[in-house]
XYZ file of C-alpha atoms in Angstrom:
425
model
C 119.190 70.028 94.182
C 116.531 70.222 91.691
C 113.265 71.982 92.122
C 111.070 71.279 88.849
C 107.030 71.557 89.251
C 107.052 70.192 85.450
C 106.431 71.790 82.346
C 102.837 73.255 82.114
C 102.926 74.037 86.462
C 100.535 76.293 87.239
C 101.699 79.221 89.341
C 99.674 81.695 91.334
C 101.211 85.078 91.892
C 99.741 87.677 94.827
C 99.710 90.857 94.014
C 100.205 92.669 90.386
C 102.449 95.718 91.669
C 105.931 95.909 89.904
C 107.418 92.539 91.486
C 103.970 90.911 90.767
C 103.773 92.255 87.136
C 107.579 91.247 86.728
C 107.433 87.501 88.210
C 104.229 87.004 85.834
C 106.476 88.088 82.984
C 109.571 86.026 83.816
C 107.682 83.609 85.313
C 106.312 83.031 81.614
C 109.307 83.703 79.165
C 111.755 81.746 81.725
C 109.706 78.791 83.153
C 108.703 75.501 81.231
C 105.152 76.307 80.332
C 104.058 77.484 83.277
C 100.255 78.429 83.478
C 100.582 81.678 85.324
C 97.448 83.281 87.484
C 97.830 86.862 89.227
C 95.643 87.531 91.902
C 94.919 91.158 92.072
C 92.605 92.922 94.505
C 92.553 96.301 92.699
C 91.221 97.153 89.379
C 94.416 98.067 87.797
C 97.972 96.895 88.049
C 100.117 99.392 90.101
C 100.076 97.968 93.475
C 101.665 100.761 95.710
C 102.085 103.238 93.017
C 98.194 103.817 92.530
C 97.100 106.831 94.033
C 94.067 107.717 95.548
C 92.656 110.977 97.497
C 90.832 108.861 99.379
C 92.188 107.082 102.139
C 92.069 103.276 102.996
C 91.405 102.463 99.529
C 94.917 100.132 98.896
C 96.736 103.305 98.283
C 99.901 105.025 100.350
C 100.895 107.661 97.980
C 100.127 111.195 98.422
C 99.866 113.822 95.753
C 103.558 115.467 95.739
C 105.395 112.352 95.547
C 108.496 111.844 92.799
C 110.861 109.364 93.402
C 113.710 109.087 95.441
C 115.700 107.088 92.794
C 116.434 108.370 89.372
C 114.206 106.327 86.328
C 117.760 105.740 84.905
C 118.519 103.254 88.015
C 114.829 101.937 88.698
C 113.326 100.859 85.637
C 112.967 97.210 84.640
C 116.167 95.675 82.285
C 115.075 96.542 78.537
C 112.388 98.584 79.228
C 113.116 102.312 80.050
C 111.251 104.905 81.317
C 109.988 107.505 78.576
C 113.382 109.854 77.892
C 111.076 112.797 78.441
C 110.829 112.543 81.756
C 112.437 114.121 84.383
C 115.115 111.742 86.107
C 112.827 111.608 89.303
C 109.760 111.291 87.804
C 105.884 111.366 89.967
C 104.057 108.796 90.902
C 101.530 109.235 88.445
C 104.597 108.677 85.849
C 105.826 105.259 87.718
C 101.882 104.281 87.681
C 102.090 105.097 83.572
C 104.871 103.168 83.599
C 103.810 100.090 84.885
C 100.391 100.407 83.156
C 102.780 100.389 79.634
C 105.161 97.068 80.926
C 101.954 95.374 81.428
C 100.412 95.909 77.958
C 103.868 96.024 76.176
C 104.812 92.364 77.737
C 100.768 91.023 77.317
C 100.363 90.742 81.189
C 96.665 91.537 81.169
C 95.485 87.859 79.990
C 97.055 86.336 83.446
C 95.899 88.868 85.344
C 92.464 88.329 87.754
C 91.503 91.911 88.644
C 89.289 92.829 91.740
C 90.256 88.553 93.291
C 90.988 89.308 97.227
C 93.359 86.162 98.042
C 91.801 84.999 101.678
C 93.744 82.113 102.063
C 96.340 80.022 101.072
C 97.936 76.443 102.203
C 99.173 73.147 101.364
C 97.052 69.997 101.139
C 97.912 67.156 103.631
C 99.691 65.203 100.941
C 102.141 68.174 100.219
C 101.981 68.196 96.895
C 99.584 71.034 96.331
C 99.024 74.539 97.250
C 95.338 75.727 97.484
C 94.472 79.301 97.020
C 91.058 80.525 98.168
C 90.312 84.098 96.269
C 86.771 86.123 95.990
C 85.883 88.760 93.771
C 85.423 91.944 95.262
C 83.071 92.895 92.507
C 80.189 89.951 93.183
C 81.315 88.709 96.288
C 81.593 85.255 94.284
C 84.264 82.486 95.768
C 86.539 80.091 94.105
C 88.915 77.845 95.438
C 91.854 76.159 92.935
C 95.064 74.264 93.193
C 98.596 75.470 92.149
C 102.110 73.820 91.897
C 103.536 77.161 93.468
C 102.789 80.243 94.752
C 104.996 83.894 94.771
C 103.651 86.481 97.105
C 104.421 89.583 95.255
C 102.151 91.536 97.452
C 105.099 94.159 99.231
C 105.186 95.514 102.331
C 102.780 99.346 102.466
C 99.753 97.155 103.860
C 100.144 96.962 107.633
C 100.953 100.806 109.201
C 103.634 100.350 111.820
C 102.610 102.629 114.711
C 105.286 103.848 117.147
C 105.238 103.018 120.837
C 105.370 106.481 122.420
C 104.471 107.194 126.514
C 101.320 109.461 126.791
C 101.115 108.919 123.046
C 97.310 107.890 123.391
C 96.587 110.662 125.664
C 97.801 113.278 123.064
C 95.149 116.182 122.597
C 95.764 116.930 119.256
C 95.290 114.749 115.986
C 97.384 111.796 115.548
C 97.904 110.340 112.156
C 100.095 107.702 110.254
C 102.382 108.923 107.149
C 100.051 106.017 105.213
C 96.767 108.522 105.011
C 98.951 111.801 104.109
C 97.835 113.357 101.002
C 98.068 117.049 101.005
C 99.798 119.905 103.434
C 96.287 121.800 103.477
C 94.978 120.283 106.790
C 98.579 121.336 108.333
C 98.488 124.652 107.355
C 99.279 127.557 110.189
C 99.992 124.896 112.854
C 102.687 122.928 114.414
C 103.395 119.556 113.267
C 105.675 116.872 114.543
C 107.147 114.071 112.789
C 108.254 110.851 113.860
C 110.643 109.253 111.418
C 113.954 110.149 109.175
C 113.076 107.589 106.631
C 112.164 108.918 103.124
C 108.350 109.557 103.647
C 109.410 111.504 106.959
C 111.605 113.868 105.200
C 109.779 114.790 101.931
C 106.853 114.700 104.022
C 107.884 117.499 106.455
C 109.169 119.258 103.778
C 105.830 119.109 101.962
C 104.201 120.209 104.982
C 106.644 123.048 105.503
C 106.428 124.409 101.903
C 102.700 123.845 102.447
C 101.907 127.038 104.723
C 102.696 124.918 108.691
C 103.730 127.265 111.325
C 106.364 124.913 112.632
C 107.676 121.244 111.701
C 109.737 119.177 113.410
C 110.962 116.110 112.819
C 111.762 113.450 115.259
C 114.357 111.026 115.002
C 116.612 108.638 116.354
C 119.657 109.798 114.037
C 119.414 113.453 114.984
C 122.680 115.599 114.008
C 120.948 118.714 113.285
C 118.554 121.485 114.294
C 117.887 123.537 111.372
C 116.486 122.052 108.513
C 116.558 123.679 104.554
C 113.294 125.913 105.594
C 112.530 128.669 107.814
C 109.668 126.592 109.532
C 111.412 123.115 109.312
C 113.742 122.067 112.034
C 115.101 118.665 113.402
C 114.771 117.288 117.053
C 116.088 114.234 118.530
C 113.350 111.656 119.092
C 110.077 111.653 120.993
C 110.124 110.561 124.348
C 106.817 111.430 126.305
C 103.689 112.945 125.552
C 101.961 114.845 128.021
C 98.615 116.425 126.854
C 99.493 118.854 123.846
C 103.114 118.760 124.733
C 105.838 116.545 122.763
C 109.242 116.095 125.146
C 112.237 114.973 123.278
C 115.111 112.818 124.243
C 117.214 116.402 124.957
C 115.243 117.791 127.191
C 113.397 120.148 124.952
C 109.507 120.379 124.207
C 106.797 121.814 122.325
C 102.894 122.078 121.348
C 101.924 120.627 118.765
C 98.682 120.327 116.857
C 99.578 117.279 115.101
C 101.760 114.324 115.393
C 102.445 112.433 112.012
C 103.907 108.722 112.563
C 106.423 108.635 109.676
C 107.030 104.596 111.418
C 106.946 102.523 108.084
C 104.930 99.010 107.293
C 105.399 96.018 108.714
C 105.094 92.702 106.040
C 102.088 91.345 106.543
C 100.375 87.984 104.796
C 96.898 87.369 106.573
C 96.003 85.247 103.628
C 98.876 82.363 104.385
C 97.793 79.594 106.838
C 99.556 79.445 109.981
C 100.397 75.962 109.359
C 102.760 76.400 106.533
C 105.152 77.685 109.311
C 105.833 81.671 107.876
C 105.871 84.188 110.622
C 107.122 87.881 111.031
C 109.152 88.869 114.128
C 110.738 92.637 113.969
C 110.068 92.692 110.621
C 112.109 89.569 110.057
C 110.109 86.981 107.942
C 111.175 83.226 109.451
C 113.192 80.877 106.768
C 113.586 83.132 103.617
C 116.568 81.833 101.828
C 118.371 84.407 100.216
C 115.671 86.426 101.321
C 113.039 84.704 98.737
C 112.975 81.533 98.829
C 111.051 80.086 101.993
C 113.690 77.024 103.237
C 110.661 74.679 103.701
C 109.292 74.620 100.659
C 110.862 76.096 97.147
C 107.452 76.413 95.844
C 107.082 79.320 98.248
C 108.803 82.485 97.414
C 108.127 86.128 98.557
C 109.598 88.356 95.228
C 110.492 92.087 96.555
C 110.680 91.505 100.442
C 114.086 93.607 101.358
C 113.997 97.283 101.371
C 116.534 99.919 100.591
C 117.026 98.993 97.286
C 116.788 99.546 93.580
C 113.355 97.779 93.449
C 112.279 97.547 89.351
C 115.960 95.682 88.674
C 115.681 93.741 91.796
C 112.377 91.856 91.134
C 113.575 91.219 88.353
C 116.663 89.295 89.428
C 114.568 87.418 91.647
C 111.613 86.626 89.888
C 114.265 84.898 86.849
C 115.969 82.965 89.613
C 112.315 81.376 90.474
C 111.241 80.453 87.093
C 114.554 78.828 86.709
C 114.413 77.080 89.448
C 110.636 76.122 89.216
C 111.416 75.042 85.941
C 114.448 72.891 86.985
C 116.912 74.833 84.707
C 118.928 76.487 87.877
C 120.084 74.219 91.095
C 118.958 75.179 94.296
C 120.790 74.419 97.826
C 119.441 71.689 99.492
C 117.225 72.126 102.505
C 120.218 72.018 104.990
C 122.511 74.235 102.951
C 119.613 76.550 102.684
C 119.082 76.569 106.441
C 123.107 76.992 107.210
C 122.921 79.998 105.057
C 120.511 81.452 106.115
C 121.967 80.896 109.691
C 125.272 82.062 108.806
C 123.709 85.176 107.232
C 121.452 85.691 110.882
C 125.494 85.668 112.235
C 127.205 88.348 110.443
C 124.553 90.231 110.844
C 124.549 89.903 115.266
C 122.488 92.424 117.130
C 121.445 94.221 114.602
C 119.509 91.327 112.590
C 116.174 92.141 114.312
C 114.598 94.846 112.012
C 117.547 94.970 109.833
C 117.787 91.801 108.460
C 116.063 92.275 105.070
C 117.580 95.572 104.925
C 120.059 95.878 101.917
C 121.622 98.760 101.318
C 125.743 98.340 99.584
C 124.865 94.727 99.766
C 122.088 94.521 97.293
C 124.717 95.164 94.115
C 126.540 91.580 95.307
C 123.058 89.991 95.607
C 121.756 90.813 92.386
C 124.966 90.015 90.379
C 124.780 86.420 92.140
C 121.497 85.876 90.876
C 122.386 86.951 87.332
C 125.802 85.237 86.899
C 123.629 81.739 88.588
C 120.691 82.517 86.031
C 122.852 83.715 82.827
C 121.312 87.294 82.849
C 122.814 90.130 82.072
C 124.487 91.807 85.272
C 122.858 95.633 86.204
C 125.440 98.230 84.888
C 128.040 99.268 87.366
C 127.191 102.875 86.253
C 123.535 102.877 87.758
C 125.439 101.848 91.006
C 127.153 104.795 90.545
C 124.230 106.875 89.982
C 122.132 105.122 92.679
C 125.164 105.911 95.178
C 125.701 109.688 93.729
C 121.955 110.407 94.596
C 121.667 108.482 98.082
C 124.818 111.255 99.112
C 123.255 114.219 97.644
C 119.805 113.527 99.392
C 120.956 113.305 102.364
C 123.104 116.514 101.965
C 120.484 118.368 100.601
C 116.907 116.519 100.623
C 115.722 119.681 99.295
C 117.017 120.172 95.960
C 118.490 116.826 94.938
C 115.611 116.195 92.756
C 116.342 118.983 90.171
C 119.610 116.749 89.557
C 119.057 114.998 85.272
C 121.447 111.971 85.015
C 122.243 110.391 81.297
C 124.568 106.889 81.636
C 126.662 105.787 79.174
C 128.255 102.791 81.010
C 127.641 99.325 80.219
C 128.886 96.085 81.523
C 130.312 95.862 85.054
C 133.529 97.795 84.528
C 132.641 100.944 82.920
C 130.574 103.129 85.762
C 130.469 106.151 83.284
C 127.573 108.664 83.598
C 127.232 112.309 83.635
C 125.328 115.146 85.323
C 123.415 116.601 82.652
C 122.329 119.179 84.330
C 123.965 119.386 88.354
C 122.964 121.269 91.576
């Protein structure tokens, strides 16, 4: 099936984070023409990776953050992070970073900064989409048709806050991992975390180096009590709240000052109108084929929506199989194959397909090299799977210390996974 919106199409992308910055770019040097607007509510390209001290200002970051990921494995094909930096670099770096792809690859002229997207839908006829944006600056409104639309706008916008008993009636200060900045207001107390993902670990951790009497963390996957610090320990999760106390699922309590809701984001897309037919359910998002491409309607597509991956490399797989197929150069399923699919997909993955659906992991590696063999790209070196795999062991063996790890790959294609610990822990 072909999916062409003709050369010239105008496309409106959401968002100008990494897989906003990257669809603009691809969306431009791989589709026919295309007249490309970003939509960008900030006043600077970054999306996540901004940081701010202050708090409900777009930004999720807080101050001590480097990156899980080595720069080796996450940076965009053909443009590398700067070979001074450390293989897990700070967010101020990735922010650099994506500051220097937008002004090496011209980005700026299709970019509107300070437009707040309010709403977006299809015309009766079908043949349009309407976006409805307002500048945050002047308050002024403009309304303007597109051939297509890719919602680059990821998923750190809507704080996911954990349904505890007694949670509400906690005496202490309750807080969500999205408005951490600093250890200082933790300092000489006890703190519990809910949450093992990344933000709950390095979090604790920062907490715990940060002068806290005590800091557990809470968590479904407990194994362990003692954590890599004195004051940081591990409990299995939270159960009941009762006053100042926190009961876990063992039996065991404790009084806490704090509780910090390490729960993660849900996706969230207030702007889209109910009518087009999207909807989010356990953080499943309804009809995404291959997890992109919204079955309805091709000119719909969602760029960076599954998690646990290698994120830079991944838009960028995705955001070339758009253009491509915007631009009629790549086939796409028809509307029934896309629908089997994605059923067939909802199968393998059973009881586990609520929450977990767009969750990647191993499988991301297949995903990506599908899209690149379909598009004629370049396939991601089987070496930065190595080194993405390397690291996701070592963290979890010693979240601590991982980060002092410097990798240098020499492996190219998809058969050589050579790369080398230049200097190990």
């Amino acid at each position: 099936m072909r999916v062409s919106i003709g050369a010239g199409g105008r496309v409106a992308v959401i968002g100008a984070g990494a897989a906003g910055l990257c669809s603009a770019k691809n969306l431009r040097d791989f589709g026919s023409s295309f007249k490309v607007v970003v939509f960008e509510r900030g006043s600077r390209v970054g999306g996540a990776w901004r940081y701010s001290d202050k708090t409900g200002s777009f930004a999720v970051m807080y101050k001590s953050l480097r990156t899980n990921i080595p720069k080796e494995v996450m940076a965009f094909p053909g443009f590398p992070f700067a070979d001074e930096l450390p293989s897990f670099p700070g967010h101020s770096d990735v922010q650099t970073y994506l500051e220097s792809y937008a002004t090496e690859m011209d980005l700026h002229p299709m970019i509107r900064f300070n437009a707040h997207v309010e709403k977006v839908w299809k015309d009766e006829s079908g043949s349009s989409w309407w976006v409805k944006s307002s500048d945050t600056m002047n308050y002024e409104g403009s309304v303007e048709e597109f051939d297509a639309v890719l919602v680059c706008n990821g998923h750190h916008g809507l704080p996911v806050y954990a349904s505890v008993d007694g949670l509400d009636t906690f005496t202490g200060i309750t807080t969500h991992s999205s408005v951490y900045r600093t250890p200082t207001p933790f300092r000489d107390q006890t703190v519990v975390l809910l949450g093992y993902g990344p933000s709950g670990v390095d979090i604790g951790i920062d907490i715990a180096r940060g002068g806290a009497k005590q800091v557990l963390v809470a968590h479904r996957g407990y194994v362990q009590d003692e954590g890599s610090l004195p004051n940081l320990s591990f409990r299995p999760t939270m159960v009941r709240v009762e006053g100042s106390t926190i009961h876990f699922a063992d039996g065991r309590t404790v009084d806490a000052d704090q509780v910090v809701l390490c729960t993660g984001y849900a996706y969230d897309f207030p702007f889209l109108d109910p009518e087009i037919g999207v909807t989010v359910r356990n953080q499943v998002i309804s009809k995404l084929y291959r997890h992109l491409v919204f079955t309805k309607d091709p000119t719909l597509s969602f760029v960076g929506i599954p998690q646990k991956i290698v994120p830079f490399p991944f838009f960028h797989y995705q955001s070339v199989y758009v253009a491509k197929y915007l631009s009629g150069e790549v086939d796409l399923a028809s509307e029934e194959e896309r629908e089997n699919e994605l059923n067939e997909e909802w199968k393998i993955h059973g009881d586990k397909a609520d929450r977990f659906f767009h969750v990647f992991g191993p499988r991301q590696w297949e995903y990506m090299h599908s899209l690149a063999q379909q598009t004629e790209q370049t396939p991601m070196p089987r070496a930065l799977q190595g080194v993405f795999e390397n690291t996701a062991a070592i963290r979890k063996a010693n979240p601590l210390s991982y980060r002092a790890r410097q990798y240098e790959v020499f492996g190219e294609g998809e058969t050589d996974w050579s790369y080398m610990l230049v200097d190990p822990v």
